[in-house]
PDB file of C-alpha atoms in Angstrom:
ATOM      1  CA  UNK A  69       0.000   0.000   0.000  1.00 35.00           C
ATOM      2  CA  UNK A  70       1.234   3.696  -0.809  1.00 44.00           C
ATOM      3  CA  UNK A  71       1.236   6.422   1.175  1.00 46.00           C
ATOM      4  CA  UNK A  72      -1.010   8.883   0.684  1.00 47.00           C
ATOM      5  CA  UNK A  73      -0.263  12.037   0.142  1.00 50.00           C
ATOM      6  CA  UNK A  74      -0.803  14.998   2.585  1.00 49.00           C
ATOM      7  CA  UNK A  75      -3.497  17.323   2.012  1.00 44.00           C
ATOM      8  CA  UNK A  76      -2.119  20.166  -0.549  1.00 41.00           C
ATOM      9  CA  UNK A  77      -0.461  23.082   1.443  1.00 43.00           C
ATOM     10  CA  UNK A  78      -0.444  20.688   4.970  1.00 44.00           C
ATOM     11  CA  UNK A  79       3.114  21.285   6.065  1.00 49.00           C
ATOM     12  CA  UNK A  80       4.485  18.203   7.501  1.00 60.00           C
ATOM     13  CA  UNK A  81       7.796  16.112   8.781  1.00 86.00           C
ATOM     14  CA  UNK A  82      10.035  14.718   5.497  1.00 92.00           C
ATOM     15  CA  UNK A  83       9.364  11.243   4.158  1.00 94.00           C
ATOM     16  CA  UNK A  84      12.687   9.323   4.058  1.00 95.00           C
ATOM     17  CA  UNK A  85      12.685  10.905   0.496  1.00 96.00           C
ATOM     18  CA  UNK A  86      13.811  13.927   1.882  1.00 96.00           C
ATOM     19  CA  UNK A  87      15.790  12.898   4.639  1.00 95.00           C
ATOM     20  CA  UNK A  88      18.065  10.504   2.161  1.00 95.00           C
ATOM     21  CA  UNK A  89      18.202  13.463  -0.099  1.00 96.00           C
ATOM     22  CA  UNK A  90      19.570  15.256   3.353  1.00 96.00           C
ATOM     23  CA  UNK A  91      21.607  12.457   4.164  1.00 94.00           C
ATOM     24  CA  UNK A  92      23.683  12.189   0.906  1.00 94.00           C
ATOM     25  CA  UNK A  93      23.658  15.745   0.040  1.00 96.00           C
ATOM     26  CA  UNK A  94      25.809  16.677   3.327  1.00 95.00           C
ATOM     27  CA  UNK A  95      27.842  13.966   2.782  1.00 93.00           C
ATOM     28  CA  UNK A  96      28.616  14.656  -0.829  1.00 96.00           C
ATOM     29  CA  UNK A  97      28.672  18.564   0.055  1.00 96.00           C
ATOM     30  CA  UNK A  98      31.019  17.924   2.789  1.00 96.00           C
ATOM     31  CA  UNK A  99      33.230  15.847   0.887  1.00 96.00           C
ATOM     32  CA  UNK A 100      33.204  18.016  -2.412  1.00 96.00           C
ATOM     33  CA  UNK A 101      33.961  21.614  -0.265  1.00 97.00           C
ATOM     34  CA  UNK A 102      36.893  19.610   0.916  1.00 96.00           C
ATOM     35  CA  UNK A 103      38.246  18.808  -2.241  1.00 95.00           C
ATOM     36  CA  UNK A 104      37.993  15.221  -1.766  1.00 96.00           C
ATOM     37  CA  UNK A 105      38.459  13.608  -5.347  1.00 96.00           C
ATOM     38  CA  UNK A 106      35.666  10.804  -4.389  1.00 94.00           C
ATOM     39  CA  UNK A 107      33.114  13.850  -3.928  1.00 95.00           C
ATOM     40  CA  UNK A 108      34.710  15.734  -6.902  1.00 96.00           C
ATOM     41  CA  UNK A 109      33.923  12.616  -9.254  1.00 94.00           C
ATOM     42  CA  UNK A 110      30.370  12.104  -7.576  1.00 94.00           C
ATOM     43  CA  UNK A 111      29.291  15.237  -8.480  1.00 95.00           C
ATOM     44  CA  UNK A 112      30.654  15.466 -11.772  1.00 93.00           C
ATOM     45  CA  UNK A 113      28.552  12.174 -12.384  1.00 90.00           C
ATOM     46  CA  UNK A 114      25.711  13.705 -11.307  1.00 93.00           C
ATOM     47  CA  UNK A 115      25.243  16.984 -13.191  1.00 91.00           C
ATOM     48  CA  UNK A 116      25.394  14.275 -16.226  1.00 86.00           C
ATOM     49  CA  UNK A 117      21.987  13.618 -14.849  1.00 82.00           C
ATOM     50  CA  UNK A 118      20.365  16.447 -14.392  1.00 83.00           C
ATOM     51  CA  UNK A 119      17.554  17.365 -16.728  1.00 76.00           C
ATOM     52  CA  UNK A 120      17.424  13.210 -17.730  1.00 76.00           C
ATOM     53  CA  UNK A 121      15.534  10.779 -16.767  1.00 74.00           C
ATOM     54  CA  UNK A 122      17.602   8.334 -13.808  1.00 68.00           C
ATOM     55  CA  UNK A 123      16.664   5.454 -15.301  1.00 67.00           C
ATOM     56  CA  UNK A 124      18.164   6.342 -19.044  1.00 70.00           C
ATOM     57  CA  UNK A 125      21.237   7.428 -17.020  1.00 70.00           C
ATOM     58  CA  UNK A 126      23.295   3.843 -15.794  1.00 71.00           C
ATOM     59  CA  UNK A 127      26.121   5.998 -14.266  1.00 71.00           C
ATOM     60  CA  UNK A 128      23.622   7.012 -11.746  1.00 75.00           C
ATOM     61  CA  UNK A 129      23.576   3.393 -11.061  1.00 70.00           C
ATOM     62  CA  UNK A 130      24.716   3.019  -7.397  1.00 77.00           C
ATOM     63  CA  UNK A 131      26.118   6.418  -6.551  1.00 83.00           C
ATOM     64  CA  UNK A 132      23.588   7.002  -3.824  1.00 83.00           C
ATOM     65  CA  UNK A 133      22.567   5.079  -0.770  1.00 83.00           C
ATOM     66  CA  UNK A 134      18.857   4.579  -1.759  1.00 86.00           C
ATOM     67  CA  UNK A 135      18.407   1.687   1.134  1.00 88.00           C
ATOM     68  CA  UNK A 136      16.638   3.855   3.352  1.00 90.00           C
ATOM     69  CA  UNK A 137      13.652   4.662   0.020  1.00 90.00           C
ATOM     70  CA  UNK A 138      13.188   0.435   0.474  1.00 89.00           C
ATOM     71  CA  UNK A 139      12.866   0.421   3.979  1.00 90.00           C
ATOM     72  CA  UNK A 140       9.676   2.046   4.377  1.00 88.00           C
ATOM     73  CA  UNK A 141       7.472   0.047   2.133  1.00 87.00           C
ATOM     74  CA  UNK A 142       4.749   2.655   2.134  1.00 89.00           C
ATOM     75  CA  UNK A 143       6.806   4.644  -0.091  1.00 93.00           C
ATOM     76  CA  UNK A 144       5.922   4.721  -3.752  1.00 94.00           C
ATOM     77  CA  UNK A 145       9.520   3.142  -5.049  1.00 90.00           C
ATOM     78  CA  UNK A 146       9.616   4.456  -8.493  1.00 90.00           C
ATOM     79  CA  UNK A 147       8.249   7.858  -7.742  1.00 94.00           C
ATOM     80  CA  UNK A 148      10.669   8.190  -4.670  1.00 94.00           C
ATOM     81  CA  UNK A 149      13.853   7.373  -6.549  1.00 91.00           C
ATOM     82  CA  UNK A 150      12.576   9.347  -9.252  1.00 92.00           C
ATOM     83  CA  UNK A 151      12.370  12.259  -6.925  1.00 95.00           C
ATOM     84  CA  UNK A 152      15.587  11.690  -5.223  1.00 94.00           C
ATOM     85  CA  UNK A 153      17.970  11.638  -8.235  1.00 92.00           C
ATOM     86  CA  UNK A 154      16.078  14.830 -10.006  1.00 94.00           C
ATOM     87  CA  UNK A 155      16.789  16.779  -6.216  1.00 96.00           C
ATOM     88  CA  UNK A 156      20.367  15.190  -6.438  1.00 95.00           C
ATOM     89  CA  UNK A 157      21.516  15.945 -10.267  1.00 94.00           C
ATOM     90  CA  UNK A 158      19.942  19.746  -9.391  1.00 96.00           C
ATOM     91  CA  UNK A 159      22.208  20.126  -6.446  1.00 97.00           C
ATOM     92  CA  UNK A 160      25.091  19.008  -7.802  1.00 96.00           C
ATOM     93  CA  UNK A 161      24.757  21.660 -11.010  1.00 96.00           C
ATOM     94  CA  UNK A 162      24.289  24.400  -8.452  1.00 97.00           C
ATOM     95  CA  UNK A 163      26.959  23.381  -6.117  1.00 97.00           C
ATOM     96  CA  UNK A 164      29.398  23.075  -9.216  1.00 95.00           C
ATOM     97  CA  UNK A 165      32.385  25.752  -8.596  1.00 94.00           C
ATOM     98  CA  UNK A 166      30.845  27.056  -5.458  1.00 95.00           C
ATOM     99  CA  UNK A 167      32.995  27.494  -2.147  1.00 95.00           C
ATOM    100  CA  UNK A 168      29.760  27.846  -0.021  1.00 96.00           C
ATOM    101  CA  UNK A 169      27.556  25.059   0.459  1.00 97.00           C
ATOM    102  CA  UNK A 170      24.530  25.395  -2.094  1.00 97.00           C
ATOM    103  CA  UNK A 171      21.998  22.785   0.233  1.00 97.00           C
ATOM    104  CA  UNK A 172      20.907  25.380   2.909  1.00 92.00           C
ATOM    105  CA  UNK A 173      18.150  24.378   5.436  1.00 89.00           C
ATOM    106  CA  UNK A 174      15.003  25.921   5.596  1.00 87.00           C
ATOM    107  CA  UNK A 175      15.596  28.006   2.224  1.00 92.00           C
ATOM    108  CA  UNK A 176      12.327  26.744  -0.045  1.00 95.00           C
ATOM    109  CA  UNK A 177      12.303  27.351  -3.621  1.00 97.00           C
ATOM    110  CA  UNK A 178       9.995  30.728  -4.081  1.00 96.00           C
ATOM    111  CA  UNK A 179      12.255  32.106  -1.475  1.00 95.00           C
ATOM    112  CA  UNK A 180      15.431  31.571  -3.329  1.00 97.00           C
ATOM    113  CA  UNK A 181      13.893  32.793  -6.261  1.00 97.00           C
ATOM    114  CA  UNK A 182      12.774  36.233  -5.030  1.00 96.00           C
ATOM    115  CA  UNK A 183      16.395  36.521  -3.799  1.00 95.00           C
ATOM    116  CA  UNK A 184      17.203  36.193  -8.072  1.00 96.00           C
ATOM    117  CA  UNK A 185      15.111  39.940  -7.466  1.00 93.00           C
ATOM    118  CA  UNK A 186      16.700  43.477  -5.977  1.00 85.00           C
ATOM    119  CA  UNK A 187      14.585  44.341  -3.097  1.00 83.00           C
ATOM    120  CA  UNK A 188      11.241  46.267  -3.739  1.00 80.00           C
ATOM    121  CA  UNK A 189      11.102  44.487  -7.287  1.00 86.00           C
ATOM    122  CA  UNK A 190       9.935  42.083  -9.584  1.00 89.00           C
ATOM    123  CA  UNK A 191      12.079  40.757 -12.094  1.00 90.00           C
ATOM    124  CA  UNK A 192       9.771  39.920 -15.271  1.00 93.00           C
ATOM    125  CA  UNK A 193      12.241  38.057 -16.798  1.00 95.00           C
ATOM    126  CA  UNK A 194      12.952  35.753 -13.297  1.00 95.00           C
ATOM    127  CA  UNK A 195       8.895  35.522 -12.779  1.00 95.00           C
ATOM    128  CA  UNK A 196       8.296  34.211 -16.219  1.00 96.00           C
ATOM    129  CA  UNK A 197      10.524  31.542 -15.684  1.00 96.00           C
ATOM    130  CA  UNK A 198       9.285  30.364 -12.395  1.00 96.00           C
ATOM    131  CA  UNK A 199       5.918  29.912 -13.399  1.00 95.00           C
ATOM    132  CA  UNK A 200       7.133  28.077 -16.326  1.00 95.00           C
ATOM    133  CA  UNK A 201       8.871  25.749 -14.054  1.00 95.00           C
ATOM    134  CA  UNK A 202       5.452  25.551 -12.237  1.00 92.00           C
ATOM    135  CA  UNK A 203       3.663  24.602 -15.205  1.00 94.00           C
ATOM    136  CA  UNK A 204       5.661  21.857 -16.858  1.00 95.00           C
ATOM    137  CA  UNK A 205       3.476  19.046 -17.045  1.00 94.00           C
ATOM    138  CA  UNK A 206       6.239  15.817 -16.673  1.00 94.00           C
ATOM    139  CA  UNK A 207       8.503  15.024 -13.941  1.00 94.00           C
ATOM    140  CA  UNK A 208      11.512  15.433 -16.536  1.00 92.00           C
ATOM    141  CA  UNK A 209      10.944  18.773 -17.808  1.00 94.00           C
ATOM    142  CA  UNK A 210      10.329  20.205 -14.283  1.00 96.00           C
ATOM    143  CA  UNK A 211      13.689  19.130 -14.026  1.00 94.00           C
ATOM    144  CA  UNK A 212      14.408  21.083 -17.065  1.00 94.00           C
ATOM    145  CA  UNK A 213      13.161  24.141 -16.190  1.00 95.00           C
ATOM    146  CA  UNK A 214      14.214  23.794 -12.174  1.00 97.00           C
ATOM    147  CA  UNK A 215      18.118  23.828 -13.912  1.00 95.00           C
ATOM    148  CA  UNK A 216      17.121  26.740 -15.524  1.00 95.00           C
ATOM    149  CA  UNK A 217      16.211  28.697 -12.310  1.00 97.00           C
ATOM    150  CA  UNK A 218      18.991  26.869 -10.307  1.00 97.00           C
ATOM    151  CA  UNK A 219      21.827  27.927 -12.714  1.00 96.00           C
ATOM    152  CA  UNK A 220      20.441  31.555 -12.027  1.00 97.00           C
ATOM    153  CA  UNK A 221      21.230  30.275  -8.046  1.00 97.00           C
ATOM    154  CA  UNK A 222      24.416  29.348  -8.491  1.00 97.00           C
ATOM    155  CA  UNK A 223      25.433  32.699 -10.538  1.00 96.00           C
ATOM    156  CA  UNK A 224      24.290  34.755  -7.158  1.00 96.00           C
ATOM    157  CA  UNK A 225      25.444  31.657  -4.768  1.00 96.00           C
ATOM    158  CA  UNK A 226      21.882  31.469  -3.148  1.00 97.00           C
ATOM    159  CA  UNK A 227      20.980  28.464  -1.285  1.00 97.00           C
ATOM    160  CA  UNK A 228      18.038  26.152  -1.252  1.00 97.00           C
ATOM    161  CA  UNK A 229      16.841  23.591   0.577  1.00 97.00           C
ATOM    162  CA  UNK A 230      17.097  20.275  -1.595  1.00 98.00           C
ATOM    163  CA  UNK A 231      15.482  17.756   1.605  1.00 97.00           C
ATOM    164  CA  UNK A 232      12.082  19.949   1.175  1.00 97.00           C
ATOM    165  CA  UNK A 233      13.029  20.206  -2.844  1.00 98.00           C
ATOM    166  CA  UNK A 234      13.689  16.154  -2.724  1.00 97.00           C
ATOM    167  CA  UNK A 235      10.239  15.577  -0.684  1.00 97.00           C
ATOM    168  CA  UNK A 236       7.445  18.138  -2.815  1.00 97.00           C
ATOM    169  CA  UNK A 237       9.173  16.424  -6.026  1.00 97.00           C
ATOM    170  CA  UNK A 238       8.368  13.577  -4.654  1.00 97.00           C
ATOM    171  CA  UNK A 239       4.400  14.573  -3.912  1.00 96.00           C
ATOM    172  CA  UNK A 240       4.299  16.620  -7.447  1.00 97.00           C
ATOM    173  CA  UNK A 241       4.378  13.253  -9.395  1.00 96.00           C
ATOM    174  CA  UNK A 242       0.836  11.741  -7.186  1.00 96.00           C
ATOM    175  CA  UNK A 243      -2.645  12.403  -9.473  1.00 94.00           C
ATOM    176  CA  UNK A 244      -3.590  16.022  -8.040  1.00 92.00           C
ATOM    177  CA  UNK A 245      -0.897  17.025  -6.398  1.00 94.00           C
ATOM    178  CA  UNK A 246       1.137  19.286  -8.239  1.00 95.00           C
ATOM    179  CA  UNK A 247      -1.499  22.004  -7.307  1.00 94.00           C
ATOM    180  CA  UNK A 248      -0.015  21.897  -3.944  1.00 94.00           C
ATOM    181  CA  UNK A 249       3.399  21.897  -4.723  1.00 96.00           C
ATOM    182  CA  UNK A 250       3.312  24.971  -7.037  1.00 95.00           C
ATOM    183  CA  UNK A 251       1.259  26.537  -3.739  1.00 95.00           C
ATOM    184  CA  UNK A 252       4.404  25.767  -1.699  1.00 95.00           C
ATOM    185  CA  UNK A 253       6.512  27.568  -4.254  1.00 96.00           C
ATOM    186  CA  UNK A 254       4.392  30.434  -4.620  1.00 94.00           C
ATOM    187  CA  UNK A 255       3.590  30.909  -0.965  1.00 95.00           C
ATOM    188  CA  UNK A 256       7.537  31.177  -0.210  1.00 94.00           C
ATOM    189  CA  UNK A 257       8.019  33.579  -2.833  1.00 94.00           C
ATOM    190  CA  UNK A 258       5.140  35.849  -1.545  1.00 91.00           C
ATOM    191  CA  UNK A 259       6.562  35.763   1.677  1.00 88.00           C
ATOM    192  CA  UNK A 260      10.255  36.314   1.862  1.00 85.00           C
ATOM    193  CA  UNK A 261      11.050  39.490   3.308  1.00 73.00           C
ATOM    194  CA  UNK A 262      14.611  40.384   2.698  1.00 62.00           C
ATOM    195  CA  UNK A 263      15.183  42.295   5.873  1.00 51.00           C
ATOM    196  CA  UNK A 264      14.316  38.969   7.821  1.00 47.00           C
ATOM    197  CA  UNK A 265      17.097  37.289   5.715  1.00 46.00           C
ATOM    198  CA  UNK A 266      19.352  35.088   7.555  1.00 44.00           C
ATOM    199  CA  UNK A 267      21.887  32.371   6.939  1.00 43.00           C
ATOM    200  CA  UNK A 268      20.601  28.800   8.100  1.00 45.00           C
ATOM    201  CA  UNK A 269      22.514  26.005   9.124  1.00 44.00           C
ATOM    202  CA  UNK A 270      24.087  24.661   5.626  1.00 48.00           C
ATOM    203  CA  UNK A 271      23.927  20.911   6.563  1.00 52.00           C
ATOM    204  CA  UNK A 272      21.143  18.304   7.135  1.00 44.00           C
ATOM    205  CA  UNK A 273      17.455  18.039   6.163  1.00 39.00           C
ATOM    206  CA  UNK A 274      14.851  20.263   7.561  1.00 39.00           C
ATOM    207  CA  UNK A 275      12.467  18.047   9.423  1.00 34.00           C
ATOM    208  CA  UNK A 276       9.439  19.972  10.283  1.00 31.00           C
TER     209      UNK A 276
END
């Protein structure tokens, strides 16, 4: 039996979707900000992916620890792997060439995005291509079109959260729930307030 989802907009604790995501994001972060050659490769592996489907991708093949995904059997398999690579091949384009870790807790999508803006503004150009991203209608170009706003990220080395990322990906691919996703995005976009900025802990999944 699958889990259900939550009800759209119902802000709740990760699924081990997220929390892997978490998991093997510090890790790799860690390792890559460190210069460690293992982390170095990893990531290099992984940007291959990004914008692809996993499963047309072999040298995704055992990269990750995806162990936890088959321990809880309430997961949807497919849709949770699915999920998990698309978060992981995102991160690893926008933590490409960074010095600062690019996974930053508590930083949700729409909230990075208005950062892409100068304060008091809206960016026509930025806006258009968020609400693309909210409208793709397949799991593979939403990856597309995340890339798109994530290389913008990685160009003004603002954060985002890739555990919450990892988790509404996740949710996005049930029947009628995408609605509440693109909610999610817009409702952290709406309400970032740049004077309330701060810097959140860089490492670990956001659990609540």
């Amino acid at each position: 039996m699958t889990l259900a989802p939550p009800p759209a907009g119902e802000r709740t604790t990760l699924t081990a979707v997220g929390t892997t995501a978490g998991t093997e994001i510090s890790r790799l972060q860690r390792g890559y900000l460190g210069q460690r050659s293992d982390a170095v490769a990893a990531l290099a592996r992984l940007r291959r992916g990004a914008g692809r489907d996993a499963s047309a991708v072999p040298d995704l093949w055992g990269l990750l620890d995806v162990d936890p995904l088959y321990e809880q059997p309430d997961l949807h398999q497919t849709r949770a792997e699915n999920a998990l690579y698309t978060a992981m091949t995102l991160w690893a384009v926008h933590q490409q060439s960074q010095g600062n870790p690019m996974h930053r807790r508590s930083q949700e999508l729409g909230a990075a995005v208005r950062q892409l803006m100068r304060a008091g503004e809206i960016d026509g150009a930025i806006l258009k291509r968020f609400v693309r991203t909210g409208t793709a209608p397949t799991l593979t170009l939403l990856s597309v079109r995340l890339r798109e706003l994530v290389t913008l990220l990685r160009r003004d080395g603002i954060g985002l959260d890739y555990a919450v990322l990892a988790d509404q990906l996740y949710w996005w691919q049930f029947p009628g729930r995408a609605d509440g996703v693109r909610r999610a995005w817009g409702r952290s976009f709406h309400a970032f307030r740049r004077d309330a900025e701060t810097s959140p802990p860089a490492d670990g999944p956001t659990t609540s």
